[in-house]
PDB file of C-alpha atoms in Angstrom:
ATOM      1  CA  UNK U  29     -25.922  19.560   6.273  1.00  0.00           C
ATOM      2  CA  UNK U  30     -23.669  16.644   5.336  1.00  0.00           C
ATOM      3  CA  UNK U  31     -24.317  13.225   6.830  1.00  0.00           C
ATOM      4  CA  UNK U  32     -21.750  11.533   9.098  1.00  0.00           C
ATOM      5  CA  UNK U  33     -19.372   9.185   7.289  1.00  0.00           C
ATOM      6  CA  UNK U  34     -19.192   7.105  10.481  1.00  0.00           C
ATOM      7  CA  UNK U  35     -21.901   6.871  13.128  1.00  0.00           C
ATOM      8  CA  UNK U  36     -21.949   4.707  16.241  1.00  0.00           C
ATOM      9  CA  UNK U  37     -25.218   4.501  18.131  1.00  0.00           C
ATOM     10  CA  UNK U  38     -25.506   3.131  21.682  1.00  0.00           C
ATOM     11  CA  UNK U  39     -22.515   0.816  21.352  1.00  0.00           C
ATOM     12  CA  UNK U  40     -21.784  -1.492  24.278  1.00  0.00           C
ATOM     13  CA  UNK U  41     -19.157  -4.213  24.590  1.00  0.00           C
ATOM     14  CA  UNK U  42     -19.078  -6.744  27.400  1.00  0.00           C
ATOM     15  CA  UNK U  43     -16.983  -9.818  28.138  1.00  0.00           C
ATOM     16  CA  UNK U  44     -17.669 -12.653  30.570  1.00  0.00           C
ATOM     17  CA  UNK U  45     -15.370 -12.491  33.608  1.00  0.00           C
ATOM     18  CA  UNK U  46     -15.931 -15.592  35.681  1.00  0.00           C
ATOM     19  CA  UNK U  47     -19.352 -15.321  37.222  1.00  0.00           C
ATOM     20  CA  UNK U  48     -19.519 -11.622  36.382  1.00  0.00           C
ATOM     21  CA  UNK U  49     -19.622  -9.491  33.224  1.00  0.00           C
ATOM     22  CA  UNK U  50     -16.907  -6.960  32.392  1.00  0.00           C
ATOM     23  CA  UNK U  51     -18.277  -3.906  30.591  1.00  0.00           C
ATOM     24  CA  UNK U  52     -15.603  -2.303  28.386  1.00  0.00           C
ATOM     25  CA  UNK U  53     -17.870   0.119  26.509  1.00  0.00           C
ATOM     26  CA  UNK U  54     -21.179   1.414  27.798  1.00  0.00           C
ATOM     27  CA  UNK U  55     -23.792   3.036  25.551  1.00  0.00           C
ATOM     28  CA  UNK U  56     -21.238   4.860  23.363  1.00  0.00           C
ATOM     29  CA  UNK U  57     -22.472   7.145  20.594  1.00  0.00           C
ATOM     30  CA  UNK U  58     -20.124   8.943  18.201  1.00  0.00           C
ATOM     31  CA  UNK U  59     -20.118  10.447  14.727  1.00  0.00           C
ATOM     32  CA  UNK U  60     -17.655  12.050  12.351  1.00  0.00           C
ATOM     33  CA  UNK U  61     -18.070  13.717   8.964  1.00  0.00           C
ATOM     34  CA  UNK U  62     -15.749  13.974   5.985  1.00  0.00           C
ATOM     35  CA  UNK U  63     -13.125  16.673   6.440  1.00  0.00           C
ATOM     36  CA  UNK U  64     -12.929  16.058  10.209  1.00  0.00           C
ATOM     37  CA  UNK U  65     -10.072  14.654  12.292  1.00  0.00           C
ATOM     38  CA  UNK U  66     -10.967  13.433  15.789  1.00  0.00           C
ATOM     39  CA  UNK U  67      -8.794  12.149  18.630  1.00  0.00           C
ATOM     40  CA  UNK U  68      -9.924   9.822  21.398  1.00  0.00           C
ATOM     41  CA  UNK U  69      -7.905  10.087  24.605  1.00  0.00           C
ATOM     42  CA  UNK U  70      -8.008   8.386  27.978  1.00  0.00           C
ATOM     43  CA  UNK U  71      -5.966   6.206  30.331  1.00  0.00           C
ATOM     44  CA  UNK U  72      -4.850   2.707  29.398  1.00  0.00           C
ATOM     45  CA  UNK U  73      -7.512   0.057  29.812  1.00  0.00           C
ATOM     46  CA  UNK U  74     -10.469   2.379  29.318  1.00  0.00           C
ATOM     47  CA  UNK U  75     -11.599   0.896  26.010  1.00  0.00           C
ATOM     48  CA  UNK U  76      -9.968   3.188  23.424  1.00  0.00           C
ATOM     49  CA  UNK U  77      -8.504   0.452  21.252  1.00  0.00           C
ATOM     50  CA  UNK U  78     -11.625  -1.699  21.660  1.00  0.00           C
ATOM     51  CA  UNK U  79     -13.717   1.193  20.392  1.00  0.00           C
ATOM     52  CA  UNK U  80     -11.420   1.779  17.408  1.00  0.00           C
ATOM     53  CA  UNK U  81     -11.508  -1.933  16.572  1.00  0.00           C
ATOM     54  CA  UNK U  82     -15.304  -1.842  16.578  1.00  0.00           C
ATOM     55  CA  UNK U  83     -15.254   1.252  14.339  1.00  0.00           C
ATOM     56  CA  UNK U  84     -13.113  -0.706  11.890  1.00  0.00           C
ATOM     57  CA  UNK U  85     -15.515  -3.690  11.779  1.00  0.00           C
ATOM     58  CA  UNK U  86     -12.837  -5.918  13.275  1.00  0.00           C
ATOM     59  CA  UNK U  87     -14.864  -6.627  16.425  1.00  0.00           C
ATOM     60  CA  UNK U  88     -18.597  -6.996  16.922  1.00  0.00           C
ATOM     61  CA  UNK U  89     -20.239  -4.874  19.613  1.00  0.00           C
ATOM     62  CA  UNK U  90     -22.446  -6.602  22.138  1.00  0.00           C
ATOM     63  CA  UNK U  91     -25.199  -4.132  21.281  1.00  0.00           C
ATOM     64  CA  UNK U  92     -25.681  -0.995  19.230  1.00  0.00           C
ATOM     65  CA  UNK U  93     -25.205  -0.118  15.558  1.00  0.00           C
ATOM     66  CA  UNK U  94     -22.347   1.072  13.351  1.00  0.00           C
ATOM     67  CA  UNK U  95     -23.069   2.930  10.117  1.00  0.00           C
ATOM     68  CA  UNK U  96     -20.331   3.687   7.563  1.00  0.00           C
ATOM     69  CA  UNK U  97     -21.164   5.771   4.493  1.00  0.00           C
ATOM     70  CA  UNK U  98     -24.850   5.086   5.080  1.00  0.00           C
ATOM     71  CA  UNK U  99     -24.449   1.304   5.410  1.00  0.00           C
ATOM     72  CA  UNK U 100     -25.107  -0.506   8.680  1.00  0.00           C
ATOM     73  CA  UNK U 101     -22.186  -2.834   9.347  1.00  0.00           C
ATOM     74  CA  UNK U 102     -23.101  -5.058  12.271  1.00  0.00           C
ATOM     75  CA  UNK U 103     -25.591  -7.122  10.276  1.00  0.00           C
ATOM     76  CA  UNK U 104     -23.221  -7.789   7.341  1.00  0.00           C
ATOM     77  CA  UNK U 105     -21.555 -11.142   6.698  1.00  0.00           C
ATOM     78  CA  UNK U 106     -17.874 -11.601   7.515  1.00  0.00           C
ATOM     79  CA  UNK U 107     -17.046 -11.535   3.787  1.00  0.00           C
ATOM     80  CA  UNK U 108     -18.931  -8.279   3.276  1.00  0.00           C
ATOM     81  CA  UNK U 109     -17.179  -6.708   6.270  1.00  0.00           C
ATOM     82  CA  UNK U 110     -13.810  -7.735   4.827  1.00  0.00           C
ATOM     83  CA  UNK U 111     -14.684  -5.945   1.580  1.00  0.00           C
ATOM     84  CA  UNK U 112     -15.731  -2.858   3.539  1.00  0.00           C
ATOM     85  CA  UNK U 113     -12.429  -2.829   5.438  1.00  0.00           C
ATOM     86  CA  UNK U 114     -10.401  -3.174   2.244  1.00  0.00           C
ATOM     87  CA  UNK U 115     -12.138  -0.439   0.291  1.00  0.00           C
ATOM     88  CA  UNK U 116     -13.617   2.013   2.782  1.00  0.00           C
ATOM     89  CA  UNK U 117     -11.319   1.992   5.831  1.00  0.00           C
ATOM     90  CA  UNK U 118      -7.606   2.753   6.028  1.00  0.00           C
ATOM     91  CA  UNK U 119      -5.846   1.429   9.135  1.00  0.00           C
ATOM     92  CA  UNK U 120      -2.704   2.892  10.734  1.00  0.00           C
ATOM     93  CA  UNK U 121      -1.392   0.857  13.652  1.00  0.00           C
ATOM     94  CA  UNK U 122       0.866   1.648  16.613  1.00  0.00           C
ATOM     95  CA  UNK U 123       3.661  -0.183  14.847  1.00  0.00           C
ATOM     96  CA  UNK U 124       3.795   0.412  11.099  1.00  0.00           C
ATOM     97  CA  UNK U 125       3.353  -3.350  10.505  1.00  0.00           C
ATOM     98  CA  UNK U 126       5.142  -3.246   7.158  1.00  0.00           C
ATOM     99  CA  UNK U 127       5.919  -6.510   5.377  1.00  0.00           C
ATOM    100  CA  UNK U 128       9.722  -6.868   5.660  1.00  0.00           C
ATOM    101  CA  UNK U 129      10.285  -8.550   2.288  1.00  0.00           C
ATOM    102  CA  UNK U 130       8.312  -5.972   0.263  1.00  0.00           C
ATOM    103  CA  UNK U 131       9.732  -2.677  -0.961  1.00  0.00           C
ATOM    104  CA  UNK U 132       8.060   0.563   0.062  1.00  0.00           C
ATOM    105  CA  UNK U 133       6.330   0.751  -3.307  1.00  0.00           C
ATOM    106  CA  UNK U 134       5.164  -2.854  -3.112  1.00  0.00           C
ATOM    107  CA  UNK U 135       3.583  -2.272   0.316  1.00  0.00           C
ATOM    108  CA  UNK U 136       1.012  -0.137  -1.527  1.00  0.00           C
ATOM    109  CA  UNK U 137       0.587  -2.144  -4.711  1.00  0.00           C
ATOM    110  CA  UNK U 138      -0.168  -5.243  -2.623  1.00  0.00           C
ATOM    111  CA  UNK U 139      -3.176  -3.461  -1.108  1.00  0.00           C
ATOM    112  CA  UNK U 140      -4.259  -2.386  -4.587  1.00  0.00           C
ATOM    113  CA  UNK U 141      -3.915  -5.947  -5.857  1.00  0.00           C
ATOM    114  CA  UNK U 142      -6.095  -7.249  -3.031  1.00  0.00           C
ATOM    115  CA  UNK U 143      -8.753  -4.759  -4.119  1.00  0.00           C
ATOM    116  CA  UNK U 144      -8.509  -5.971  -7.716  1.00  0.00           C
ATOM    117  CA  UNK U 145      -6.446  -3.291  -9.422  1.00  0.00           C
ATOM    118  CA  UNK U 146      -2.906  -1.915  -9.512  1.00  0.00           C
ATOM    119  CA  UNK U 147      -2.124   1.721 -10.292  1.00  0.00           C
ATOM    120  CA  UNK U 148       1.627   2.134  -9.917  1.00  0.00           C
ATOM    121  CA  UNK U 149       1.761   5.870 -10.784  1.00  0.00           C
ATOM    122  CA  UNK U 150      -0.857   6.524  -8.095  1.00  0.00           C
ATOM    123  CA  UNK U 151       1.162   4.600  -5.491  1.00  0.00           C
ATOM    124  CA  UNK U 152       4.310   6.491  -6.443  1.00  0.00           C
ATOM    125  CA  UNK U 153       2.494   9.833  -6.300  1.00  0.00           C
ATOM    126  CA  UNK U 154       1.169   9.200  -2.784  1.00  0.00           C
ATOM    127  CA  UNK U 155       4.598   8.149  -1.517  1.00  0.00           C
ATOM    128  CA  UNK U 156       6.217  11.169  -3.175  1.00  0.00           C
ATOM    129  CA  UNK U 157       3.659  13.486  -1.574  1.00  0.00           C
ATOM    130  CA  UNK U 158       4.661  12.058   1.814  1.00  0.00           C
ATOM    131  CA  UNK U 159       8.366  12.697   1.157  1.00  0.00           C
ATOM    132  CA  UNK U 160       9.279   9.102   0.356  1.00  0.00           C
ATOM    133  CA  UNK U 161      10.204   9.334  -3.342  1.00  0.00           C
ATOM    134  CA  UNK U 162      13.807   8.308  -2.640  1.00  0.00           C
ATOM    135  CA  UNK U 163      12.659   5.175  -0.788  1.00  0.00           C
ATOM    136  CA  UNK U 164      10.365   3.582  -3.402  1.00  0.00           C
ATOM    137  CA  UNK U 165      12.635   0.559  -3.957  1.00  0.00           C
ATOM    138  CA  UNK U 166      13.942   0.310  -0.400  1.00  0.00           C
ATOM    139  CA  UNK U 167      12.950  -2.286   2.188  1.00  0.00           C
ATOM    140  CA  UNK U 168      11.525  -1.350   5.619  1.00  0.00           C
ATOM    141  CA  UNK U 169      14.692  -2.312   7.502  1.00  0.00           C
ATOM    142  CA  UNK U 170      16.530   0.825   6.326  1.00  0.00           C
ATOM    143  CA  UNK U 171      13.719   3.254   7.150  1.00  0.00           C
ATOM    144  CA  UNK U 172      13.464   5.383  10.269  1.00  0.00           C
ATOM    145  CA  UNK U 173      10.457   5.037  12.557  1.00  0.00           C
ATOM    146  CA  UNK U 174       8.864   8.169  11.137  1.00  0.00           C
ATOM    147  CA  UNK U 175       9.423   7.001   7.568  1.00  0.00           C
ATOM    148  CA  UNK U 176       7.829   3.639   8.325  1.00  0.00           C
ATOM    149  CA  UNK U 177       4.767   5.355   9.724  1.00  0.00           C
ATOM    150  CA  UNK U 178       4.530   7.564   6.633  1.00  0.00           C
ATOM    151  CA  UNK U 179       4.567   4.407   4.496  1.00  0.00           C
ATOM    152  CA  UNK U 180       1.763   3.091   6.713  1.00  0.00           C
ATOM    153  CA  UNK U 181      -0.196   6.311   6.092  1.00  0.00           C
ATOM    154  CA  UNK U 182       0.348   5.954   2.336  1.00  0.00           C
ATOM    155  CA  UNK U 183      -0.840   2.359   2.533  1.00  0.00           C
ATOM    156  CA  UNK U 184      -3.954   3.471   4.412  1.00  0.00           C
ATOM    157  CA  UNK U 185      -4.713   6.058   1.716  1.00  0.00           C
ATOM    158  CA  UNK U 186      -3.987   4.028  -1.426  1.00  0.00           C
ATOM    159  CA  UNK U 187      -7.538   2.743  -2.018  1.00  0.00           C
ATOM    160  CA  UNK U 188      -8.987   6.183  -1.238  1.00  0.00           C
ATOM    161  CA  UNK U 189     -11.036   5.106   1.792  1.00  0.00           C
ATOM    162  CA  UNK U 190     -13.404   7.704   3.214  1.00  0.00           C
ATOM    163  CA  UNK U 191     -12.371   6.752   6.782  1.00  0.00           C
ATOM    164  CA  UNK U 192      -8.904   6.468   8.365  1.00  0.00           C
ATOM    165  CA  UNK U 193      -8.460   4.815  11.768  1.00  0.00           C
ATOM    166  CA  UNK U 194      -5.156   5.324  13.601  1.00  0.00           C
ATOM    167  CA  UNK U 195      -4.260   3.446  16.790  1.00  0.00           C
ATOM    168  CA  UNK U 196      -1.491   5.237  18.743  1.00  0.00           C
ATOM    169  CA  UNK U 197       0.419   6.184  15.554  1.00  0.00           C
ATOM    170  CA  UNK U 198       3.036   8.214  17.483  1.00  0.00           C
ATOM    171  CA  UNK U 199       3.725   5.691  20.255  1.00  0.00           C
ATOM    172  CA  UNK U 200       7.137   4.588  18.958  1.00  0.00           C
ATOM    173  CA  UNK U 201       8.266   8.016  17.713  1.00  0.00           C
ATOM    174  CA  UNK U 202      10.017  11.008  19.232  1.00  0.00           C
ATOM    175  CA  UNK U 203       8.087  14.277  19.561  1.00  0.00           C
ATOM    176  CA  UNK U 204       9.150  15.747  16.211  1.00  0.00           C
ATOM    177  CA  UNK U 205       8.549  12.590  14.171  1.00  0.00           C
ATOM    178  CA  UNK U 206       5.256  11.973  15.941  1.00  0.00           C
ATOM    179  CA  UNK U 207       4.056  15.441  15.107  1.00  0.00           C
ATOM    180  CA  UNK U 208       5.076  15.000  11.465  1.00  0.00           C
ATOM    181  CA  UNK U 209       3.068  11.774  11.249  1.00  0.00           C
ATOM    182  CA  UNK U 210      -0.082  13.334  12.730  1.00  0.00           C
ATOM    183  CA  UNK U 211       0.343  16.382  10.485  1.00  0.00           C
ATOM    184  CA  UNK U 212       0.414  14.011   7.497  1.00  0.00           C
ATOM    185  CA  UNK U 213      -2.877  12.439   8.604  1.00  0.00           C
ATOM    186  CA  UNK U 214      -4.369  15.904   9.092  1.00  0.00           C
ATOM    187  CA  UNK U 215      -3.308  16.949   5.593  1.00  0.00           C
ATOM    188  CA  UNK U 216      -4.916  13.847   4.073  1.00  0.00           C
ATOM    189  CA  UNK U 217      -8.156  14.555   5.927  1.00  0.00           C
ATOM    190  CA  UNK U 218      -8.419  18.245   5.054  1.00  0.00           C
ATOM    191  CA  UNK U 219      -6.986  18.201   1.535  1.00  0.00           C
ATOM    192  CA  UNK U 220      -8.671  15.005   0.337  1.00  0.00           C
ATOM    193  CA  UNK U 221     -11.921  15.393   2.293  1.00  0.00           C
ATOM    194  CA  UNK U 222     -11.612  12.176   4.282  1.00  0.00           C
ATOM    195  CA  UNK U 223     -12.413  11.525   7.940  1.00  0.00           C
ATOM    196  CA  UNK U 224      -9.961  10.216  10.545  1.00  0.00           C
ATOM    197  CA  UNK U 225     -10.211   8.948  14.102  1.00  0.00           C
ATOM    198  CA  UNK U 226      -7.021   8.610  16.144  1.00  0.00           C
ATOM    199  CA  UNK U 227      -6.624   6.929  19.510  1.00  0.00           C
ATOM    200  CA  UNK U 228      -3.673   8.501  21.322  1.00  0.00           C
ATOM    201  CA  UNK U 229      -1.936   9.118  24.633  1.00  0.00           C
ATOM    202  CA  UNK U 230       0.127  11.900  23.039  1.00  0.00           C
ATOM    203  CA  UNK U 231      -1.351  15.203  24.208  1.00  0.00           C
ATOM    204  CA  UNK U 232       1.380  17.082  22.300  1.00  0.00           C
ATOM    205  CA  UNK U 233      -0.431  16.501  18.997  1.00  0.00           C
ATOM    206  CA  UNK U 234      -3.988  17.313  20.049  1.00  0.00           C
ATOM    207  CA  UNK U 235      -3.748  20.842  18.637  1.00  0.00           C
ATOM    208  CA  UNK U 236      -3.615  19.228  15.171  1.00  0.00           C
ATOM    209  CA  UNK U 237      -7.058  17.606  15.404  1.00  0.00           C
ATOM    210  CA  UNK U 238     -10.503  19.140  15.007  1.00  0.00           C
ATOM    211  CA  UNK U 239     -12.279  17.345  17.856  1.00  0.00           C
ATOM    212  CA  UNK U 240     -11.169  15.622  21.043  1.00  0.00           C
ATOM    213  CA  UNK U 241     -13.167  12.915  22.822  1.00  0.00           C
ATOM    214  CA  UNK U 242     -12.321  11.375  26.173  1.00  0.00           C
ATOM    215  CA  UNK U 243     -13.144   7.855  27.259  1.00  0.00           C
ATOM    216  CA  UNK U 244     -13.345   6.881  30.919  1.00  0.00           C
ATOM    217  CA  UNK U 245     -14.976   3.844  32.510  1.00  0.00           C
ATOM    218  CA  UNK U 246     -16.292   2.800  29.107  1.00  0.00           C
ATOM    219  CA  UNK U 247     -18.124   6.095  28.517  1.00  0.00           C
ATOM    220  CA  UNK U 248     -17.230   8.519  25.705  1.00  0.00           C
ATOM    221  CA  UNK U 249     -17.557  12.306  26.077  1.00  0.00           C
ATOM    222  CA  UNK U 250     -16.610  15.073  23.665  1.00  0.00           C
ATOM    223  CA  UNK U 251     -14.359  17.633  25.361  1.00  0.00           C
ATOM    224  CA  UNK U 252     -13.500  19.818  22.360  1.00  0.00           C
TER     225      UNK U 252
END
């Protein structure tokens, strides 16, 4: 049986709140394997984005361990975690967060350059596969919301990370465009044997994922 690409074990996250302690996550355990697409749902303020940020090694848990591709992350230096994020995790944010003065093509080659290599044909192929061939030399300002998010997906895939993390990727899109974006993530997961975790409020796209987890009061439970 294949090993999980991402495994969280007994993760807790607390913050001081005056004389008290605010517990955002309580003893959370989670795992996902390559070829799987999971959604995490729950009301606002229940810790979904905090959990995703911890999965992406952007925030340290108060306790517990995070293992990505067999490597425990919480004990790594900040520099080592930055390298992990660049090469092994692709991030898709609620807003596409594209750089306004870079063309669509350059959004991807910048990420390649940061990783120490540039493969222009590869960048063009990924964008073409996502239906963006006619936008390679265009700037973000002329793109629709759905097109911007597809560029963000391409950017997340360009360094071939085993794990994709998506934080409310449909929040600014209408139902059709949102579904197209999630379908694109699903295709990347299943066709390229990656793993993806998506935090979402959008119940209309949950039929596209393999597993659904619910978070409430800082506790995570698998419901499908």
